[in-house]
């Protein structure tokens, strides 16, 4: 008897979730369309719609043109019904985004702040997040949680930063980043978060490698739309693949790492403005920039081809460079194809769709995704 009751509740929960997700994926639908699409009875759909509407998750959105008889009401999802905050921690700044159920950035801000392993820094993070939500003029009960992206390797339970060269953390000596945040919080590696954002809500792509070309080089591997963490949470440390034997010294201390050739700071002096200036001068025909860019692309093509050989899936270019590379991607495809044993073109090479604050958006989406799977 208890089993039957539980089972019945589970069926009701699944029905509700299917109805909500169908509306979420469509701009507008009628009650009849929902019932027919999901093979459910009109009373079941009607009761669920009533509940979802009273919870502020869906709304009536006009009517459909009549095909005879009464015009059917159009039903849409309210995309701002729930929101999530993403916080990206870097050595130099803190970025905050507020994203809605569609993954759109509703609000964002970036604050210059040098990382320090101190309680004051953690306190400031808490105040920054509270202030950001406070000034967003939203009902706080709509905030699902705060995601925190960090440039480091996390523990298996994703509660602690085990190691971060960028932040100078080792042996779990970092602070508790979530300590002063009064919302459900989750940590993620920054490149993993950015990679997750790339495949989120896409149905076509199943496998992809995300190459993050920021002031350090990292990335993520997505297999069947899931992040592959590796045995030690250290997968996708693409920045430290050896590109050149006895080559340039990398910040990790080893020689010839990809990072030493393809980080964004190779082109800039480590600042956003520097990168903007670099591409501005490149477009204006600056000889020095042309030479640097040619060399940069030649190394990047080798790395991209290596990733294609390893994973045989799309390679997505992201990070700071991802925001600028669109107009040069055909040139890079040709270079990558020259080194490829099997393929005559580099059409597998893609440019990221999240051109700004990808890590912050991605880590916020972890809360959105959880909500959508449980609603
Ligand atoms: Zn290295």
GROMACS .gro file of C-alpha atoms in nm, residues 5-329:
model
  325
    5UNK     CA    1   0.122   0.555  -0.270
    6UNK     CA    2   0.488   0.641  -0.322
    7UNK     CA    3   0.471   0.523  -0.677
    8UNK     CA    4   0.165   0.737  -0.743
    9UNK     CA    5   0.338   1.044  -0.602
   10UNK     CA    6   0.639   0.976  -0.821
   11UNK     CA    7   0.420   0.951  -1.132
   12UNK     CA    8   0.258   1.284  -1.042
   13UNK     CA    9   0.599   1.445  -0.993
   14UNK     CA   10   0.724   1.316  -1.326
   15UNK     CA   11   0.409   1.435  -1.505
   16UNK     CA   12   0.445   1.782  -1.355
   17UNK     CA   13   0.811   1.796  -1.455
   18UNK     CA   14   0.739   1.684  -1.812
   19UNK     CA   15   0.465   1.945  -1.849
   20UNK     CA   16   0.684   2.226  -1.716
   21UNK     CA   17   0.983   2.128  -1.927
   22UNK     CA   18   0.773   2.106  -2.242
   23UNK     CA   19   0.642   2.459  -2.186
   24UNK     CA   20   0.996   2.572  -2.101
   25UNK     CA   21   1.128   2.443  -2.433
   26UNK     CA   22   0.853   2.608  -2.639
   27UNK     CA   23   0.770   2.972  -2.670
   28UNK     CA   24   0.399   2.910  -2.618
   29UNK     CA   25   0.167   2.611  -2.618
   30UNK     CA   26  -0.203   2.544  -2.570
   31UNK     CA   27  -0.337   2.300  -2.312
   32UNK     CA   28  -0.448   2.068  -2.593
   33UNK     CA   29  -0.102   2.072  -2.749
   34UNK     CA   30   0.057   1.981  -2.416
   35UNK     CA   31  -0.188   1.697  -2.356
   36UNK     CA   32  -0.145   1.561  -2.706
   37UNK     CA   33   0.233   1.594  -2.709
   38UNK     CA   34   0.278   1.417  -2.374
   39UNK     CA   35  -0.008   1.168  -2.410
   40UNK     CA   36  -0.179   1.294  -2.094
   41UNK     CA   37  -0.542   1.360  -2.021
   42UNK     CA   38  -0.676   1.717  -2.029
   43UNK     CA   39  -0.776   1.710  -1.657
   44UNK     CA   40  -0.421   1.600  -1.558
   45UNK     CA   41  -0.265   1.876  -1.767
   46UNK     CA   42  -0.522   2.130  -1.647
   47UNK     CA   43  -0.458   2.060  -1.278
   48UNK     CA   44  -0.080   2.082  -1.326
   49UNK     CA   45  -0.110   2.408  -1.519
   50UNK     CA   46  -0.320   2.552  -1.238
   51UNK     CA   47  -0.056   2.456  -0.981
   52UNK     CA   48   0.237   2.581  -1.189
   53UNK     CA   49   0.055   2.909  -1.250
   54UNK     CA   50  -0.022   2.961  -0.882
   55UNK     CA   51   0.348   2.905  -0.807
   56UNK     CA   52   0.437   3.180  -1.056
   57UNK     CA   53   0.625   2.948  -1.293
   58UNK     CA   54   0.399   2.980  -1.599
   59UNK     CA   55   0.156   3.237  -1.732
   60UNK     CA   56  -0.121   3.278  -1.986
   61UNK     CA   57   0.029   3.457  -2.282
   62UNK     CA   58  -0.250   3.562  -2.521
   63UNK     CA   59  -0.451   3.327  -2.736
   64UNK     CA   60  -0.391   3.120  -3.050
   65UNK     CA   61  -0.577   3.196  -3.373
   66UNK     CA   62  -0.898   2.999  -3.376
   67UNK     CA   63  -0.944   2.708  -3.615
   68UNK     CA   64  -1.316   2.720  -3.536
   69UNK     CA   65  -1.461   2.725  -3.187
   70UNK     CA   66  -1.313   2.901  -2.888
   71UNK     CA   67  -0.962   3.043  -2.916
   72UNK     CA   68  -0.711   2.839  -2.715
   73UNK     CA   69  -0.514   3.015  -2.444
   74UNK     CA   70  -0.137   3.029  -2.501
   75UNK     CA   71   0.077   2.923  -2.207
   76UNK     CA   72   0.437   3.030  -2.157
   77UNK     CA   73   0.708   2.980  -1.900
   78UNK     CA   74   0.803   3.282  -1.687
   79UNK     CA   75   1.177   3.289  -1.743
   80UNK     CA   76   1.247   3.521  -1.451
   81UNK     CA   77   1.045   3.304  -1.210
   82UNK     CA   78   1.374   3.173  -1.071
   83UNK     CA   79   1.725   3.311  -1.095
   84UNK     CA   80   2.075   3.206  -0.998
   85UNK     CA   81   2.391   3.399  -0.921
   86UNK     CA   82   2.730   3.308  -1.065
   87UNK     CA   83   3.051   3.434  -0.908
   88UNK     CA   84   3.381   3.394  -1.091
   89UNK     CA   85   3.687   3.429  -0.871
   90UNK     CA   86   4.015   3.515  -1.038
   91UNK     CA   87   4.343   3.642  -0.903
   92UNK     CA   88   4.263   3.998  -1.015
   93UNK     CA   89   3.889   4.043  -1.006
   94UNK     CA   90   3.548   3.912  -0.906
   95UNK     CA   91   3.270   3.881  -1.166
   96UNK     CA   92   2.906   3.841  -1.075
   97UNK     CA   93   2.615   3.751  -1.300
   98UNK     CA   94   2.246   3.697  -1.240
   99UNK     CA   95   2.095   3.452  -1.487
  100UNK     CA   96   1.733   3.354  -1.544
  101UNK     CA   97   1.580   3.016  -1.626
  102UNK     CA   98   1.672   3.062  -1.992
  103UNK     CA   99   2.036   3.115  -1.901
  104UNK     CA  100   2.026   3.481  -2.004
  105UNK     CA  101   2.235   3.733  -1.812
  106UNK     CA  102   1.991   3.967  -1.637
  107UNK     CA  103   2.259   4.165  -1.458
  108UNK     CA  104   2.636   4.154  -1.429
  109UNK     CA  105   2.919   4.336  -1.262
  110UNK     CA  106   3.297   4.305  -1.234
  111UNK     CA  107   3.500   4.429  -0.940
  112UNK     CA  108   3.879   4.464  -0.936
  113UNK     CA  109   3.997   4.267  -0.632
  114UNK     CA  110   4.327   4.091  -0.580
  115UNK     CA  111   4.277   3.748  -0.425
  116UNK     CA  112   4.407   3.694  -0.075
  117UNK     CA  113   4.375   3.386   0.139
  118UNK     CA  114   4.213   3.563   0.432
  119UNK     CA  115   3.890   3.585   0.629
  120UNK     CA  116   3.855   3.950   0.520
  121UNK     CA  117   3.847   3.844   0.157
  122UNK     CA  118   3.580   3.580   0.229
  123UNK     CA  119   3.379   3.837   0.424
  124UNK     CA  120   3.398   4.075   0.129
  125UNK     CA  121   3.276   3.806  -0.108
  126UNK     CA  122   2.971   3.753   0.114
  127UNK     CA  123   2.898   4.127   0.122
  128UNK     CA  124   2.948   4.159  -0.251
  129UNK     CA  125   2.702   3.877  -0.326
  130UNK     CA  126   2.441   4.015  -0.080
  131UNK     CA  127   2.476   4.366  -0.222
  132UNK     CA  128   2.449   4.237  -0.578
  133UNK     CA  129   2.122   4.056  -0.503
  134UNK     CA  130   1.993   4.346  -0.289
  135UNK     CA  131   2.039   4.597  -0.572
  136UNK     CA  132   1.882   4.367  -0.833
  137UNK     CA  133   1.531   4.456  -0.716
  138UNK     CA  134   1.417   4.097  -0.722
  139UNK     CA  135   1.224   3.888  -0.475
  140UNK     CA  136   1.501   3.706  -0.287
  141UNK     CA  137   1.293   3.389  -0.270
  142UNK     CA  138   1.345   3.362  -0.647
  143UNK     CA  139   1.720   3.312  -0.604
  144UNK     CA  140   1.795   2.941  -0.632
  145UNK     CA  141   2.152   2.975  -0.516
  146UNK     CA  142   2.502   3.102  -0.581
  147UNK     CA  143   2.757   2.920  -0.794
  148UNK     CA  144   3.125   2.995  -0.742
  149UNK     CA  145   3.378   2.934  -1.019
  150UNK     CA  146   3.741   2.906  -0.911
  151UNK     CA  147   4.060   2.860  -1.113
  152UNK     CA  148   4.167   2.545  -0.936
  153UNK     CA  149   4.127   2.175  -0.877
  154UNK     CA  150   3.846   2.076  -0.642
  155UNK     CA  151   3.813   1.790  -0.397
  156UNK     CA  152   3.601   1.492  -0.506
  157UNK     CA  153   3.303   1.625  -0.308
  158UNK     CA  154   3.353   1.968  -0.471
  159UNK     CA  155   3.351   2.142  -0.133
  160UNK     CA  156   3.717   2.247  -0.120
  161UNK     CA  157   3.984   2.384  -0.351
  162UNK     CA  158   4.263   2.128  -0.335
  163UNK     CA  159   4.509   2.319  -0.550
  164UNK     CA  160   4.516   2.644  -0.742
  165UNK     CA  161   4.832   2.776  -0.896
  166UNK     CA  162   4.654   3.097  -0.999
  167UNK     CA  163   4.541   3.169  -0.643
  168UNK     CA  164   4.852   3.027  -0.478
  169UNK     CA  165   4.661   2.753  -0.293
  170UNK     CA  166   4.790   2.406  -0.221
  171UNK     CA  167   4.711   2.115   0.011
  172UNK     CA  168   4.358   2.239   0.079
  173UNK     CA  169   4.489   2.549   0.256
  174UNK     CA  170   4.232   2.774   0.086
  175UNK     CA  171   3.945   2.953   0.255
  176UNK     CA  172   3.584   2.835   0.265
  177UNK     CA  173   3.452   3.040  -0.026
  178UNK     CA  174   3.089   2.969   0.066
  179UNK     CA  175   3.119   3.063   0.434
  180UNK     CA  176   2.949   3.404   0.423
  181UNK     CA  177   2.699   3.333   0.148
  182UNK     CA  178   2.348   3.289   0.281
  183UNK     CA  179   2.215   3.097  -0.021
  184UNK     CA  180   2.272   2.736  -0.131
  185UNK     CA  181   2.620   2.741  -0.282
  186UNK     CA  182   2.814   2.519  -0.517
  187UNK     CA  183   3.178   2.533  -0.629
  188UNK     CA  184   3.307   2.448  -0.976
  189UNK     CA  185   3.634   2.468  -1.161
  190UNK     CA  186   3.607   2.776  -1.386
  191UNK     CA  187   3.686   2.603  -1.717
  192UNK     CA  188   3.449   2.318  -1.636
  193UNK     CA  189   3.175   2.573  -1.566
  194UNK     CA  190   3.244   2.754  -1.894
  195UNK     CA  191   3.241   2.426  -2.088
  196UNK     CA  192   2.916   2.323  -1.920
  197UNK     CA  193   2.760   2.654  -2.032
  198UNK     CA  194   2.856   2.581  -2.393
  199UNK     CA  195   2.657   2.257  -2.415
  200UNK     CA  196   2.376   2.355  -2.178
  201UNK     CA  197   2.033   2.331  -2.339
  202UNK     CA  198   2.172   2.209  -2.668
  203UNK     CA  199   2.036   1.887  -2.802
  204UNK     CA  200   2.252   1.824  -3.104
  205UNK     CA  201   2.600   1.823  -2.950
  206UNK     CA  202   2.684   1.527  -2.730
  207UNK     CA  203   3.062   1.532  -2.701
  208UNK     CA  204   3.289   1.834  -2.705
  209UNK     CA  205   3.621   1.959  -2.582
  210UNK     CA  206   3.624   2.316  -2.453
  211UNK     CA  207   3.959   2.492  -2.474
  212UNK     CA  208   3.972   2.795  -2.247
  213UNK     CA  209   4.226   3.050  -2.369
  214UNK     CA  210   4.239   3.304  -2.089
  215UNK     CA  211   4.537   3.428  -1.891
  216UNK     CA  212   4.596   3.063  -1.824
  217UNK     CA  213   4.495   2.781  -2.057
  218UNK     CA  214   4.254   2.517  -1.933
  219UNK     CA  215   3.943   2.347  -2.051
  220UNK     CA  216   3.688   2.077  -2.004
  221UNK     CA  217   3.585   1.752  -2.165
  222UNK     CA  218   3.215   1.685  -2.212
  223UNK     CA  219   3.118   1.332  -2.299
  224UNK     CA  220   2.752   1.265  -2.367
  225UNK     CA  221   2.685   1.620  -2.237
  226UNK     CA  222   2.848   1.539  -1.902
  227UNK     CA  223   3.174   1.672  -1.767
  228UNK     CA  224   3.450   1.415  -1.751
  229UNK     CA  225   3.641   1.488  -1.428
  230UNK     CA  226   3.918   1.230  -1.451
  231UNK     CA  227   4.036   1.012  -1.162
  232UNK     CA  228   4.180   1.308  -0.967
  233UNK     CA  229   3.955   1.594  -1.080
  234UNK     CA  230   4.246   1.699  -1.303
  235UNK     CA  231   4.117   1.619  -1.650
  236UNK     CA  232   4.144   1.887  -1.920
  237UNK     CA  233   4.455   2.055  -1.783
  238UNK     CA  234   4.531   2.126  -2.147
  239UNK     CA  235   4.755   2.419  -2.057
  240UNK     CA  236   5.022   2.178  -1.938
  241UNK     CA  237   5.031   1.947  -2.238
  242UNK     CA  238   5.383   1.959  -2.376
  243UNK     CA  239   5.382   2.140  -2.707
  244UNK     CA  240   5.753   2.194  -2.751
  245UNK     CA  241   6.030   1.977  -2.606
  246UNK     CA  242   6.254   2.199  -2.391
  247UNK     CA  243   6.048   2.497  -2.501
  248UNK     CA  244   5.947   2.813  -2.316
  249UNK     CA  245   5.919   2.795  -1.940
  250UNK     CA  246   5.559   2.767  -1.818
  251UNK     CA  247   5.433   2.927  -1.496
  252UNK     CA  248   5.406   2.571  -1.359
  253UNK     CA  249   5.785   2.542  -1.375
  254UNK     CA  250   5.796   2.285  -1.658
  255UNK     CA  251   5.906   2.365  -2.010
  256UNK     CA  252   5.721   2.371  -2.341
  257UNK     CA  253   5.366   2.370  -2.200
  258UNK     CA  254   5.081   2.492  -2.423
  259UNK     CA  255   5.014   2.766  -2.168
  260UNK     CA  256   5.347   2.930  -2.244
  261UNK     CA  257   5.244   2.966  -2.610
  262UNK     CA  258   4.867   3.009  -2.613
  263UNK     CA  259   4.754   3.188  -2.299
  264UNK     CA  260   4.588   3.524  -2.363
  265UNK     CA  261   4.866   3.694  -2.170
  266UNK     CA  262   5.112   3.595  -2.444
  267UNK     CA  263   4.932   3.856  -2.655
  268UNK     CA  264   4.835   4.108  -2.389
  269UNK     CA  265   5.021   4.215  -2.082
  270UNK     CA  266   4.775   4.019  -1.873
  271UNK     CA  267   4.490   4.271  -1.879
  272UNK     CA  268   4.159   4.291  -2.065
  273UNK     CA  269   4.257   4.630  -2.206
  274UNK     CA  270   4.585   4.483  -2.325
  275UNK     CA  271   4.401   4.214  -2.521
  276UNK     CA  272   4.157   4.466  -2.668
  277UNK     CA  273   4.449   4.684  -2.776
  278UNK     CA  274   4.627   4.385  -2.927
  279UNK     CA  275   4.334   4.292  -3.154
  280UNK     CA  276   4.270   4.656  -3.236
  281UNK     CA  277   4.629   4.697  -3.357
  282UNK     CA  278   4.615   4.362  -3.537
  283UNK     CA  279   4.309   4.479  -3.732
  284UNK     CA  280   4.487   4.803  -3.818
  285UNK     CA  281   4.771   4.604  -3.973
  286UNK     CA  282   5.028   4.633  -3.692
  287UNK     CA  283   5.336   4.438  -3.808
  288UNK     CA  284   5.443   4.332  -3.458
  289UNK     CA  285   5.092   4.209  -3.377
  290UNK     CA  286   5.067   4.024  -3.710
  291UNK     CA  287   5.386   3.837  -3.636
  292UNK     CA  288   5.277   3.751  -3.281
  293UNK     CA  289   4.934   3.640  -3.399
  294UNK     CA  290   5.078   3.420  -3.676
  295UNK     CA  291   5.297   3.242  -3.425
  296UNK     CA  292   5.012   3.216  -3.173
  297UNK     CA  293   4.780   3.057  -3.433
  298UNK     CA  294   5.046   2.811  -3.547
  299UNK     CA  295   5.084   2.673  -3.193
  300UNK     CA  296   4.711   2.682  -3.130
  301UNK     CA  297   4.652   2.481  -3.450
  302UNK     CA  298   4.882   2.206  -3.320
  303UNK     CA  299   4.698   2.197  -2.987
  304UNK     CA  300   4.357   2.191  -3.155
  305UNK     CA  301   4.462   1.913  -3.390
  306UNK     CA  302   4.598   1.712  -3.098
  307UNK     CA  303   4.267   1.748  -2.915
  308UNK     CA  304   4.077   1.640  -3.225
  309UNK     CA  305   4.303   1.335  -3.259
  310UNK     CA  306   4.243   1.244  -2.895
  311UNK     CA  307   3.870   1.297  -2.869
  312UNK     CA  308   3.729   1.296  -3.225
  313UNK     CA  309   3.464   1.557  -3.141
  314UNK     CA  310   3.402   1.931  -3.170
  315UNK     CA  311   3.670   2.154  -3.020
  316UNK     CA  312   3.523   2.478  -2.885
  317UNK     CA  313   3.749   2.781  -2.843
  318UNK     CA  314   3.664   2.991  -2.540
  319UNK     CA  315   3.815   3.204  -2.268
  320UNK     CA  316   3.930   3.560  -2.333
  321UNK     CA  317   4.060   3.473  -2.682
  322UNK     CA  318   3.726   3.306  -2.766
  323UNK     CA  319   3.564   3.650  -2.760
  324UNK     CA  320   3.794   3.774  -3.040
  325UNK     CA  321   3.867   3.473  -3.256
  326UNK     CA  322   3.552   3.450  -3.470
  327UNK     CA  323   3.700   3.637  -3.765
  328UNK     CA  324   4.022   3.433  -3.759
  329UNK     CA  325   3.869   3.091  -3.712
   0.00000   0.00000   0.00000
